[in-house]
Amino acid sequence: MTENDGRFPDDFLWGASTSAFQVEGAAYEDGKGASIADIRTKNEAVLVSTDHYHHLEEDVQLMHELGLKSYRFSISWSRLFPSGSDKTANPLGINFYHRLFDLLKQYNIEPIVTMYHFDMPMGLINDYEGWVSRKAVDAFVRYATFLFEEYGPQVRYWLTINEQNVMVFSPDILGIQGENSRDIFAKAQQANYHMSLAQAKVIELCHKTQPHAQIGPAISYITALPASMKSQDLMTAKQMEDLFSFSLMDVAIKGEISPYYNNMLKSNGIVLETEPYDKKILKAGIADFIGVNWYCTTVIREKGTHKENFFENIEKITDPDLLHTEWDWSYDPVGLRYALQQLQDRYPNFPIMITECGWSQRESLTNGKVRDTNRVAFFKDHIYQIGKAIADGVNVISFNLWSFIDLTSVNDGLEKRYGLVYVDWKNGSKRYKKDSFYFYQQVIATNGGILK
Ligand code: BGP
């Protein structure tokens, strides 16, 4: 990209994202086992949801019409291994993803494949508390080995774990239960450690067996802004970013656990269970790129309650000058440019793939149309800022918006919509292209040129 001309690199991957439990439906069909995401989401949202499982051809045809260069989706672990520890994989599950890979190939859409997106098989959680146990490391490596063997030739971009940091922050997504919040917090940190080990092992395996492919994590980066320019507020915002996002980026990019994270554990009296060779495992599994899920900035300050746990000590402030979604996520495009420049400062020239970014709202059809003006503006402004960051030297290789199609929200059911394609939940999951679909089609067709 030449200086600020609004165009993106020629090989830039314009994409869109989904995840298995949020889009597939068919939660218990064709041999699929329950995942924690199915249990946690509780409502019929996961049983049918977008019903992508039964609309596969139609959906990939829509991706083609949109002009997608990449499609980021996740494979449901429990569709392949219903209990998590089955000796052989479920043939109907295997076949479903082969059909998806074949269709994407037919339309020349690059698959970006997440191995694990919030949906650990329930069997592993019932058997040994999932990631709290070191046994989960081996289970994940076995699962990834299968994915490499079965689908490896079709995949150039693998994502290991989606938002490990969000799961650790909301440990119910990991299926963690405990006697009290302290106990739960400690278990979540042990689970965090095991996920980092598992990821490193899988990255190393990928490098050994999939030389044509690249692999990295998808990490949530909520850019924390200080409530004032006072040093204490600046420090709090920095600590928030360090502990929430950069600690895991450091593991994936440097292959080590940073001192500030270890200090946080120490101040909470947590001693992780480790083994002698773990440091070598982490060092041997360095990612090729970093997936970043970025939605918004958040203004924070310390509450002054002086609790030992940093995260219990901070509060979020709503910036009255910014527009927010109904769920209080800010609209802050310059925040995205700032976030990307921060990543560049911290990990110079390391490839960044934006794996999620989007705008949610309630929506309904009017004469078969959805005028999602806010979403169009959101993408226009945010993609423009990505262009500026690229012009300033940030190595962004791909943008995968959230989400390709309306799907089940992680916490807020079916009302909270993100898609470029509207789904009429009540009428056979019929699909309608929103205004944002046509806008993004133009962005892709002009390689960002319409944003000039
Ligand atoms: C990320 C998840 C996605 C997605 C998105 C929006 O945390 O990786 O799965 O859902 O956020 O979140 P929500 O569904 O809560 O609006």
mmCIF file with all atom_site columns, N, CA, C and O in Angstrom, residues 291-310:
data_model
loop_
_atom_site.group_PDB
_atom_site.id
_atom_site.type_symbol
_atom_site.label_atom_id
_atom_site.label_alt_id
_atom_site.label_comp_id
_atom_site.label_asym_id
_atom_site.label_entity_id
_atom_site.label_seq_id
_atom_site.pdbx_PDB_ins_code
_atom_site.Cartn_x
_atom_site.Cartn_y
_atom_site.Cartn_z
_atom_site.occupancy
_atom_site.B_iso_or_equiv
_atom_site.pdbx_formal_charge
_atom_site.auth_seq_id
_atom_site.auth_comp_id
_atom_site.auth_asym_id
_atom_site.auth_atom_id
_atom_site.pdbx_PDB_model_num
ATOM 1  N N  . GLY A 1 291 ? -3.881  -13.733 15.575 1.00 0.00 ? 291 GLY A N  1
ATOM 2  C CA . GLY A 1 291 ? -5.263  -13.385 15.266 1.00 0.00 ? 291 GLY A CA 1
ATOM 3  C C  . GLY A 1 291 ? -5.760  -12.435 16.344 1.00 0.00 ? 291 GLY A C  1
ATOM 4  O O  . GLY A 1 291 ? -5.573  -12.698 17.532 1.00 0.00 ? 291 GLY A O  1
ATOM 5  N N  . VAL A 1 292 ? -6.380  -11.345 15.935 1.00 0.00 ? 292 VAL A N  1
ATOM 6  C CA . VAL A 1 292 ? -6.845  -10.350 16.906 1.00 0.00 ? 292 VAL A CA 1
ATOM 7  C C  . VAL A 1 292 ? -8.344  -10.136 16.727 1.00 0.00 ? 292 VAL A C  1
ATOM 8  O O  . VAL A 1 292 ? -8.804  -9.782  15.643 1.00 0.00 ? 292 VAL A O  1
ATOM 9  N N  . ASN A 1 293 ? -9.081  -10.377 17.799 1.00 0.00 ? 293 ASN A N  1
ATOM 10 C CA . ASN A 1 293 ? -10.515 -10.064 17.799 1.00 0.00 ? 293 ASN A CA 1
ATOM 11 C C  . ASN A 1 293 ? -10.668 -8.700  18.441 1.00 0.00 ? 293 ASN A C  1
ATOM 12 O O  . ASN A 1 293 ? -10.406 -8.534  19.647 1.00 0.00 ? 293 ASN A O  1
ATOM 13 N N  . TRP A 1 294 ? -11.043 -7.736  17.647 1.00 0.00 ? 294 TRP A N  1
ATOM 14 C CA . TRP A 1 294 ? -11.122 -6.354  18.159 1.00 0.00 ? 294 TRP A CA 1
ATOM 15 C C  . TRP A 1 294 ? -12.496 -5.752  17.842 1.00 0.00 ? 294 TRP A C  1
ATOM 16 O O  . TRP A 1 294 ? -12.916 -5.724  16.684 1.00 0.00 ? 294 TRP A O  1
ATOM 17 N N  . TYR A 1 295 ? -13.161 -5.273  18.860 1.00 0.00 ? 295 TYR A N  1
ATOM 18 C CA . TYR A 1 295 ? -14.490 -4.670  18.685 1.00 0.00 ? 295 TYR A CA 1
ATOM 19 C C  . TYR A 1 295 ? -14.541 -3.208  19.117 1.00 0.00 ? 295 TYR A C  1
ATOM 20 O O  . TYR A 1 295 ? -15.230 -2.412  18.502 1.00 0.00 ? 295 TYR A O  1
ATOM 21 N N  . CYS A 1 296 ? -13.852 -2.903  20.227 1.00 0.00 ? 296 CYS A N  1
ATOM 22 C CA . CYS A 1 296 ? -14.079 -1.584  20.814 1.00 0.00 ? 296 CYS A CA 1
ATOM 23 C C  . CYS A 1 296 ? -12.969 -1.218  21.798 1.00 0.00 ? 296 CYS A C  1
ATOM 24 O O  . CYS A 1 296 ? -12.143 -2.055  22.154 1.00 0.00 ? 296 CYS A O  1
ATOM 25 N N  . THR A 1 297 ? -13.014 0.040   22.201 1.00 0.00 ? 297 THR A N  1
ATOM 26 C CA . THR A 1 297 ? -12.162 0.468   23.301 1.00 0.00 ? 297 THR A CA 1
ATOM 27 C C  . THR A 1 297 ? -13.023 0.496   24.570 1.00 0.00 ? 297 THR A C  1
ATOM 28 O O  . THR A 1 297 ? -14.256 0.504   24.496 1.00 0.00 ? 297 THR A O  1
ATOM 29 N N  . THR A 1 298 ? -12.357 0.523   25.698 1.00 0.00 ? 298 THR A N  1
ATOM 30 C CA . THR A 1 298 ? -13.096 0.677   26.939 1.00 0.00 ? 298 THR A CA 1
ATOM 31 C C  . THR A 1 298 ? -12.300 1.573   27.886 1.00 0.00 ? 298 THR A C  1
ATOM 32 O O  . THR A 1 298 ? -11.083 1.439   27.991 1.00 0.00 ? 298 THR A O  1
ATOM 33 N N  . VAL A 1 299 ? -13.001 2.509   28.512 1.00 0.00 ? 299 VAL A N  1
ATOM 34 C CA . VAL A 1 299 ? -12.319 3.417   29.442 1.00 0.00 ? 299 VAL A CA 1
ATOM 35 C C  . VAL A 1 299 ? -12.407 2.803   30.832 1.00 0.00 ? 299 VAL A C  1
ATOM 36 O O  . VAL A 1 299 ? -13.489 2.421   31.276 1.00 0.00 ? 299 VAL A O  1
ATOM 37 N N  . ILE A 1 300 ? -11.262 2.702   31.489 1.00 0.00 ? 300 ILE A N  1
ATOM 38 C CA . ILE A 1 300 ? -11.301 2.073   32.821 1.00 0.00 ? 300 ILE A CA 1
ATOM 39 C C  . ILE A 1 300 ? -10.554 2.915   33.860 1.00 0.00 ? 300 ILE A C  1
ATOM 40 O O  . ILE A 1 300 ? -9.705  3.735   33.525 1.00 0.00 ? 300 ILE A O  1
ATOM 41 N N  . ARG A 1 301 ? -10.891 2.669   35.081 1.00 0.00 ? 301 ARG A N  1
ATOM 42 C CA . ARG A 1 301 ? -10.123 3.255   36.196 1.00 0.00 ? 301 ARG A CA 1
ATOM 43 C C  . ARG A 1 301 ? -10.165 2.299   37.391 1.00 0.00 ? 301 ARG A C  1
ATOM 44 O O  . ARG A 1 301 ? -11.012 1.393   37.444 1.00 0.00 ? 301 ARG A O  1
ATOM 45 N N  . GLU A 1 302 ? -9.253  2.552   38.293 1.00 0.00 ? 302 GLU A N  1
ATOM 46 C CA . GLU A 1 302 ? -9.194  1.724   39.497 1.00 0.00 ? 302 GLU A CA 1
ATOM 47 C C  . GLU A 1 302 ? -10.288 2.164   40.462 1.00 0.00 ? 302 GLU A C  1
ATOM 48 O O  . GLU A 1 302 ? -10.532 3.362   40.608 1.00 0.00 ? 302 GLU A O  1
ATOM 49 N N  . LYS A 1 303 ? -10.925 1.197   41.124 1.00 0.00 ? 303 LYS A N  1
ATOM 50 C CA . LYS A 1 303 ? -11.997 1.555   42.048 1.00 0.00 ? 303 LYS A CA 1
ATOM 51 C C  . LYS A 1 303 ? -11.468 2.057   43.380 1.00 0.00 ? 303 LYS A C  1
ATOM 52 O O  . LYS A 1 303 ? -12.160 2.697   44.134 1.00 0.00 ? 303 LYS A O  1
ATOM 53 N N  . GLY A 1 304 ? -10.229 1.691   43.659 1.00 0.00 ? 304 GLY A N  1
ATOM 54 C CA . GLY A 1 304 ? -9.662  2.108   44.940 1.00 0.00 ? 304 GLY A CA 1
ATOM 55 C C  . GLY A 1 304 ? -10.124 1.232   46.082 1.00 0.00 ? 304 GLY A C  1
ATOM 56 O O  . GLY A 1 304 ? -10.073 1.622   47.245 1.00 0.00 ? 304 GLY A O  1
ATOM 57 N N  . THR A 1 305 ? -10.607 0.034   45.772 1.00 0.00 ? 305 THR A N  1
ATOM 58 C CA . THR A 1 305 ? -11.055 -0.863  46.843 1.00 0.00 ? 305 THR A CA 1
ATOM 59 C C  . THR A 1 305 ? -9.900  -1.713  47.361 1.00 0.00 ? 305 THR A C  1
ATOM 60 O O  . THR A 1 305 ? -10.031 -2.432  48.335 1.00 0.00 ? 305 THR A O  1
ATOM 61 N N  . HIS A 1 306 ? -8.772  -1.659  46.638 1.00 0.00 ? 306 HIS A N  1
ATOM 62 C CA . HIS A 1 306 ? -7.552  -2.358  47.033 1.00 0.00 ? 306 HIS A CA 1
ATOM 63 C C  . HIS A 1 306 ? -7.732  -3.849  47.254 1.00 0.00 ? 306 HIS A C  1
ATOM 64 O O  . HIS A 1 306 ? -7.197  -4.431  48.191 1.00 0.00 ? 306 HIS A O  1
ATOM 65 N N  . LYS A 1 307 ? -8.510  -4.468  46.378 1.00 0.00 ? 307 LYS A N  1
ATOM 66 C CA . LYS A 1 307 ? -8.598  -5.929  46.449 1.00 0.00 ? 307 LYS A CA 1
ATOM 67 C C  . LYS A 1 307 ? -7.331  -6.490  45.817 1.00 0.00 ? 307 LYS A C  1
ATOM 68 O O  . LYS A 1 307 ? -6.734  -5.873  44.937 1.00 0.00 ? 307 LYS A O  1
ATOM 69 N N  . GLU A 1 308 ? -6.945  -7.688  46.252 1.00 0.00 ? 308 GLU A N  1
ATOM 70 C CA . GLU A 1 308 ? -5.713  -8.282  45.714 1.00 0.00 ? 308 GLU A CA 1
ATOM 71 C C  . GLU A 1 308 ? -5.846  -8.576  44.217 1.00 0.00 ? 308 GLU A C  1
ATOM 72 O O  . GLU A 1 308 ? -4.921  -8.411  43.444 1.00 0.00 ? 308 GLU A O  1
ATOM 73 N N  . ASN A 1 309 ? -7.032  -9.001  43.842 1.00 0.00 ? 309 ASN A N  1
ATOM 74 C CA . ASN A 1 309 ? -7.244  -9.370  42.447 1.00 0.00 ? 309 ASN A CA 1
ATOM 75 C C  . ASN A 1 309 ? -7.433  -8.101  41.606 1.00 0.00 ? 309 ASN A C  1
ATOM 76 O O  . ASN A 1 309 ? -8.433  -7.397  41.751 1.00 0.00 ? 309 ASN A O  1
ATOM 77 N N  . PHE A 1 310 ? -6.482  -7.847  40.733 1.00 0.00 ? 310 PHE A N  1
ATOM 78 C CA . PHE A 1 310 ? -6.510  -6.641  39.893 1.00 0.00 ? 310 PHE A CA 1
ATOM 79 C C  . PHE A 1 310 ? -7.858  -6.468  39.192 1.00 0.00 ? 310 PHE A C  1
ATOM 80 O O  . PHE A 1 310 ? -8.420  -5.375  39.135 1.00 0.00 ? 310 PHE A O  1
#
